[in-house]
Amino acid sequence: MADSNITKKALAAALRELLEESSFEKVNVAQICERCGMNRKSFYYHFKDKYDLVNWIFDTDFIALVQKSPDDRWSFLEMVCFYFYENRNFYRKALKVKGQNSLSEHFREFLQPLLHDHLQKIIGKDDVHPMCIDFISDSFLCAIERWLMSSDCMPADQFIAILKSLTQSVSIEVCRNMNLSVSPNP
């Protein structure tokens, strides 16, 4: 098992290096293997294709974040945003790819169960409508993608401040319209 992770990490490092030099579309499996001194058979033993490798990188990094995750939702969001900002060159290129097996689709699939559990707690119901989950996951993914893809990508702390302010303002307005009392402090 340890050898498997060493191989996967070497392939991941090679892909990250290659994406510093070229677009995702121009990088192929042969280049990844050559960069880390492995053969294609080793690559295909561990991954179906380069998309699978990108998704493994994302999963591995996100599992590490989740394991370090504080219970506070904002702290977790901050951690995620700082991670994406620090790795924005890699994710800018990976998120440009759309369609089947793309990171965008993989990220959406990753988010949906997390959001489902979170929305169950907020709404207080076990049966959260799938449209609600799609709406929130698509909104979050779109916000992250637009932020990272922006030519003048603002620092993570500024992006988080905008998200917090917007979320708080919208929440207060929704509660006002429903005639609920709400405190403006998070």
Coordinates of N, CA and C in Angstrom, one line a residue, residues 41-180:
K41 N 2.5 1.6 -18.1 CA 1.8 0.5 -17.4 C 1.6 0.8 -15.9
S42 N 2.6 1.5 -15.3 CA 2.5 1.9 -13.9 C 1.4 2.9 -13.8
F43 N 1.3 3.9 -14.7 CA 0.3 4.9 -14.6 C -1.1 4.2 -14.7
Y44 N -1.3 3.4 -15.7 CA -2.6 2.8 -15.9 C -3.0 1.8 -14.9
Y45 N -2.0 1.3 -14.1 CA -2.3 0.4 -13.0 C -3.1 1.2 -11.9
H46 N -2.7 2.5 -11.8 CA -3.3 3.3 -10.7 C -4.4 4.2 -11.2
F47 N -4.4 4.7 -12.4 CA -5.3 5.7 -12.9 C -5.9 5.3 -14.3
K48 N -7.1 5.6 -14.5 CA -7.7 5.4 -15.8 C -7.2 6.3 -16.9
D49 N -7.0 7.6 -16.5 CA -6.5 8.6 -17.4 C -6.0 9.8 -16.6
K50 N -5.6 10.9 -17.3 CA -5.1 12.0 -16.6 C -6.2 12.7 -15.8
Y51 N -7.4 12.6 -16.2 CA -8.6 13.2 -15.5 C -8.7 12.5 -14.1
D52 N -8.6 11.2 -14.1 CA -8.6 10.4 -12.9 C -7.5 10.8 -11.9
L53 N -6.3 11.1 -12.5 CA -5.2 11.6 -11.6 C -5.5 12.9 -11.0
V54 N -6.1 13.9 -11.8 CA -6.5 15.2 -11.3 C -7.5 15.0 -10.1
N55 N -8.5 14.2 -10.3 CA -9.5 13.9 -9.3 C -8.9 13.3 -8.1
W56 N -7.9 12.4 -8.2 CA -7.2 11.8 -7.1 C -6.5 12.9 -6.3
I57 N -5.8 13.8 -7.0 CA -5.1 14.9 -6.3 C -6.1 15.7 -5.5
F58 N -7.2 16.1 -6.1 CA -8.2 16.8 -5.4 C -8.8 16.0 -4.2
D59 N -9.1 14.8 -4.4 CA -9.6 14.0 -3.3 C -8.6 13.9 -2.1
T60 N -7.4 13.6 -2.5 CA -6.3 13.4 -1.5 C -6.2 14.7 -0.7
D61 N -6.1 15.8 -1.4 CA -5.9 17.1 -0.7 C -7.1 17.5 0.1
F62 N -8.3 17.2 -0.4 CA -9.5 17.6 0.3 C -9.8 16.7 1.5
I63 N -9.4 15.4 1.4 CA -9.5 14.5 2.6 C -8.6 15.0 3.7
A64 N -7.4 15.5 3.3 CA -6.5 16.0 4.3 C -7.1 17.3 5.0
L65 N -7.8 18.1 4.2 CA -8.4 19.3 4.7 C -9.6 19.0 5.6
V66 N -10.4 18.1 5.2 CA -11.5 17.7 6.0 C -11.1 17.1 7.4
Q67 N -10.0 16.3 7.3 CA -9.5 15.7 8.6 C -8.9 16.8 9.5
K68 N -8.4 17.9 9.0 CA -8.0 19.0 9.8 C -9.1 20.0 10.1
S69 N -10.2 19.8 9.6 CA -11.3 20.7 9.6 C -11.8 21.0 11.0
P70 N -11.9 22.3 11.3 CA -12.6 22.7 12.6 C -14.1 22.5 12.4
D71 N -14.8 22.5 13.5 CA -16.3 22.3 13.4 C -17.0 23.6 12.9
D72 N -16.4 24.7 13.0 CA -17.0 25.9 12.5 C -17.0 26.0 11.0
R73 N -18.2 26.2 10.4 CA -18.4 26.2 8.9 C -17.5 27.2 8.3
W74 N -17.5 28.4 8.8 CA -16.7 29.5 8.2 C -15.2 29.2 8.2
S75 N -14.7 28.6 9.3 CA -13.3 28.2 9.4 C -13.0 27.2 8.3
F76 N -13.9 26.2 8.1 CA -13.7 25.2 7.0 C -13.6 25.9 5.7
L77 N -14.6 26.8 5.4 CA -14.6 27.5 4.1 C -13.4 28.3 3.9
E78 N -12.9 28.9 5.0 CA -11.6 29.7 4.9 C -10.5 28.8 4.5
M79 N -10.4 27.6 5.2 CA -9.3 26.7 4.9 C -9.4 26.2 3.4
V80 N -10.6 26.0 2.9 CA -10.8 25.5 1.6 C -10.3 26.6 0.6
C81 N -10.8 27.9 0.9 CA -10.4 29.0 0.0 C -8.9 29.3 0.0
F82 N -8.3 29.2 1.1 CA -6.9 29.4 1.2 C -6.1 28.3 0.4
Y83 N -6.6 27.1 0.5 CA -6.0 26.0 -0.2 C -6.1 26.2 -1.7
F84 N -7.3 26.6 -2.2 CA -7.5 26.8 -3.6 C -6.6 28.0 -4.1
Y85 N -6.6 29.0 -3.2 CA -5.7 30.2 -3.6 C -4.3 29.8 -3.7
E86 N -3.8 29.1 -2.8 CA -2.4 28.6 -2.8 C -2.1 27.7 -4.0
N87 N -3.0 27.0 -4.4 CA -2.9 26.0 -5.5 C -3.6 26.5 -6.8
R88 N -3.8 27.8 -6.9 CA -4.7 28.3 -8.0 C -4.1 28.0 -9.4
N89 N -2.8 28.0 -9.6 CA -2.3 27.7 -10.9 C -2.7 26.3 -11.4
F90 N -2.6 25.4 -10.5 CA -3.0 24.0 -10.8 C -4.5 23.9 -11.1
Y91 N -5.3 24.5 -10.2 CA -6.8 24.4 -10.3 C -7.3 25.2 -11.4
R92 N -6.7 26.3 -11.7 CA -7.2 27.1 -12.9 C -7.1 26.3 -14.1
K93 N -6.1 25.5 -14.3 CA -5.9 24.7 -15.5 C -6.9 23.5 -15.4
A94 N -7.0 22.9 -14.3 CA -7.8 21.7 -14.1 C -9.3 22.0 -14.2
L95 N -9.7 23.2 -13.8 CA -11.1 23.6 -13.8 C -11.6 24.1 -15.2
K96 N -10.6 24.4 -16.1 CA -11.0 24.8 -17.4 C -11.6 23.6 -18.2
V97 N -11.2 22.4 -17.9 CA -11.7 21.2 -18.6 C -13.1 21.0 -18.1
K98 N -14.0 20.8 -19.1 CA -15.5 20.6 -18.8 C -15.9 19.2 -19.3
G99 N -17.0 18.7 -18.8 CA -17.5 17.5 -19.3 C -17.3 16.3 -18.4
Q100 N -17.5 15.1 -19.0 CA -17.3 13.8 -18.3 C -15.9 13.7 -17.7
N101 N -15.9 13.3 -16.5 CA -14.6 13.0 -15.7 C -13.9 14.3 -15.4
S102 N -14.5 15.5 -15.6 CA -13.8 16.7 -15.3 C -13.7 17.0 -13.8
L103 N -12.8 17.8 -13.4 CA -12.7 18.2 -12.0 C -14.0 18.9 -11.6
S104 N -14.6 19.7 -12.4 CA -15.8 20.5 -12.0 C -16.9 19.5 -11.7
E105 N -17.1 18.5 -12.5 CA -18.1 17.5 -12.2 C -17.8 16.7 -10.9
H106 N -16.5 16.3 -10.8 CA -16.0 15.6 -9.7 C -16.2 16.4 -8.4
F107 N -15.9 17.6 -8.4 CA -16.0 18.5 -7.3 C -17.5 18.7 -6.9
R108 N -18.4 18.8 -7.9 CA -19.8 18.9 -7.6 C -20.3 17.6 -6.9
E109 N -19.9 16.4 -7.4 CA -20.3 15.2 -6.8 C -19.7 15.0 -5.4
F110 N -18.6 15.6 -5.2 CA -17.9 15.6 -3.8 C -18.7 16.5 -2.9
L111 N -19.2 17.6 -3.3 CA -19.9 18.6 -2.5 C -21.3 18.2 -2.1
Q112 N -22.0 17.5 -3.0 CA -23.4 17.3 -2.8 C -23.7 16.5 -1.5
P113 N -23.0 15.4 -1.2 CA -23.4 14.7 0.1 C -23.0 15.6 1.3
L114 N -22.0 16.4 1.2 CA -21.6 17.3 2.3 C -22.7 18.3 2.5
L115 N -23.2 18.9 1.4 CA -24.2 19.9 1.5 C -25.5 19.3 1.9
H116 N -25.8 18.1 1.5 CA -27.1 17.5 1.9 C -27.1 17.4 3.4
D117 N -26.0 16.9 4.0 CA -26.0 16.7 5.5 C -26.1 18.1 6.1
H118 N -25.4 19.1 5.6 CA -25.4 20.4 6.2 C -26.8 21.0 6.1
L119 N -27.5 20.9 4.9 CA -28.8 21.5 4.7 C -29.8 20.7 5.6
Q120 N -29.6 19.5 5.8 CA -30.5 18.7 6.7 C -30.5 19.4 8.1
K121 N -29.3 19.8 8.6 CA -29.2 20.4 9.9 C -29.8 21.8 9.9
I122 N -29.6 22.5 8.8 CA -30.1 23.9 8.8 C -31.6 23.9 8.7
I123 N -32.2 23.1 7.7 CA -33.6 23.1 7.5 C -34.4 22.3 8.5
G124 N -33.7 21.3 9.1 CA -34.3 20.5 10.2 C -35.2 19.4 9.6
K125 N -34.9 19.0 8.4 CA -35.6 17.9 7.7 C -34.7 16.9 7.2
D126 N -35.1 15.7 7.1 CA -34.3 14.6 6.5 C -34.4 14.6 5.0
D127 N -35.5 15.1 4.5 CA -35.7 15.0 3.0 C -35.5 16.4 2.4
V128 N -34.2 16.7 2.1 CA -33.9 17.9 1.4 C -34.1 17.7 -0.1
H129 N -34.8 18.6 -0.7 CA -35.1 18.4 -2.1 C -33.8 18.5 -2.9
P130 N -33.6 17.5 -3.9 CA -32.3 17.5 -4.7 C -32.1 18.9 -5.4
M131 N -33.1 19.6 -5.7 CA -32.9 20.9 -6.4 C -32.2 21.9 -5.5
C132 N -32.5 21.8 -4.2 CA -31.8 22.7 -3.2 C -30.3 22.4 -3.2
I133 N -30.0 21.1 -3.2 CA -28.6 20.7 -3.1 C -27.9 21.1 -4.4
D134 N -28.5 20.9 -5.6 CA -28.0 21.3 -6.8 C -27.7 22.8 -6.9
F135 N -28.7 23.5 -6.4 CA -28.6 25.0 -6.4 C -27.4 25.5 -5.6
I136 N -27.2 25.0 -4.4 CA -26.2 25.4 -3.5 C -24.8 24.9 -4.0
S137 N -24.7 23.7 -4.4 CA -23.4 23.2 -4.9 C -23.0 23.9 -6.2
D138 N -24.0 24.1 -7.1 CA -23.6 24.8 -8.4 C -23.2 26.3 -8.0
S139 N -23.9 26.9 -7.1 CA -23.5 28.3 -6.7 C -22.1 28.3 -6.1
F140 N -21.8 27.4 -5.2 CA -20.5 27.4 -4.6 C -19.4 27.1 -5.6
L141 N -19.6 26.1 -6.5 CA -18.7 25.8 -7.5 C -18.4 26.9 -8.5
C142 N -19.5 27.5 -8.9 CA -19.4 28.6 -9.8 C -18.6 29.8 -9.2
A143 N -18.9 30.1 -7.9 CA -18.2 31.2 -7.3 C -16.7 30.9 -7.2
I144 N -16.4 29.7 -6.8 CA -15.0 29.3 -6.7 C -14.3 29.4 -8.1
E145 N -14.9 28.8 -9.1 CA -14.4 28.8 -10.4 C -14.2 30.3 -10.9
R146 N -15.2 31.1 -10.8 CA -15.0 32.5 -11.3 C -13.9 33.2 -10.5
W147 N -13.9 33.0 -9.2 CA -12.8 33.6 -8.4 C -11.4 33.2 -8.9
L148 N -11.2 31.9 -9.0 CA -9.9 31.4 -9.4 C -9.6 31.7 -10.8
M149 N -10.5 31.8 -11.7 CA -10.3 32.0 -13.1 C -10.1 33.5 -13.4
S150 N -10.4 34.4 -12.5 CA -10.3 35.8 -12.7 C -8.8 36.2 -12.9
S151 N -8.6 37.0 -13.9 CA -7.2 37.4 -14.2 C -6.6 38.1 -13.0
D152 N -7.4 38.8 -12.3 CA -6.9 39.5 -11.1 C -7.5 38.8 -9.8
C153 N -7.2 37.5 -9.7 CA -7.8 36.7 -8.6 C -7.4 37.4 -7.3
M154 N -8.4 37.8 -6.6 CA -8.2 38.5 -5.3 C -7.7 37.4 -4.3
P155 N -7.0 37.9 -3.2 CA -6.5 37.0 -2.2 C -7.7 36.3 -1.5
A156 N -7.4 35.2 -0.9 CA -8.5 34.3 -0.3 C -9.2 35.1 0.8
D157 N -8.5 35.9 1.6 CA -9.2 36.5 2.7 C -10.2 37.6 2.2
Q158 N -9.9 38.2 1.1 CA -10.9 39.2 0.5 C -12.1 38.4 -0.1
F159 N -11.9 37.3 -0.8 CA -13.0 36.5 -1.3 C -13.9 36.0 -0.2
I160 N -13.3 35.5 0.9 CA -14.1 35.0 2.0 C -14.9 36.2 2.6
A161 N -14.3 37.3 2.8 CA -15.0 38.5 3.4 C -16.2 38.8 2.5
I162 N -16.1 38.8 1.2 CA -17.2 39.0 0.3 C -18.3 38.0 0.5
L163 N -17.9 36.7 0.5 CA -18.9 35.6 0.7 C -19.6 35.7 2.0
K164 N -18.9 36.0 3.1 CA -19.5 36.2 4.4 C -20.5 37.3 4.4
S165 N -20.1 38.5 3.9 CA -21.0 39.6 3.8 C -22.2 39.4 3.0
L166 N -22.1 38.8 1.9 CA -23.2 38.4 1.0 C -24.1 37.5 1.7
T167 N -23.6 36.4 2.2 CA -24.4 35.4 2.9 C -25.2 36.0 4.1
Q168 N -24.5 36.8 4.9 CA -25.1 37.4 6.0 C -26.3 38.4 5.5
S169 N -26.0 39.2 4.5 CA -27.0 40.1 4.0 C -28.2 39.4 3.5
V170 N -28.0 38.4 2.7 CA -29.1 37.6 2.1 C -29.9 36.9 3.2
S171 N -29.2 36.4 4.2 CA -29.9 35.7 5.3 C -30.8 36.6 6.1
I172 N -30.3 37.8 6.3 CA -31.0 38.8 7.1 C -32.3 39.2 6.3
E173 N -32.1 39.5 5.0 CA -33.2 39.9 4.2 C -34.3 38.8 4.1
V174 N -33.9 37.5 3.9 CA -34.8 36.4 3.9 C -35.6 36.4 5.2
C175 N -34.9 36.5 6.3 CA -35.6 36.4 7.6 C -36.5 37.6 7.7
R176 N -36.2 38.8 7.3 CA -37.1 39.9 7.4 C -38.3 39.7 6.6
N177 N -38.1 39.2 5.4 CA -39.3 38.9 4.5 C -40.2 37.8 5.1
M178 N -39.6 37.0 5.9 CA -40.4 35.9 6.6 C -40.9 36.3 7.9
N179 N -40.6 37.6 8.3 CA -41.0 38.1 9.6 C -40.4 37.4 10.8
L180 N -39.2 37.0 10.6 CA -38.4 36.3 11.7 C -37.4 37.3 12.3

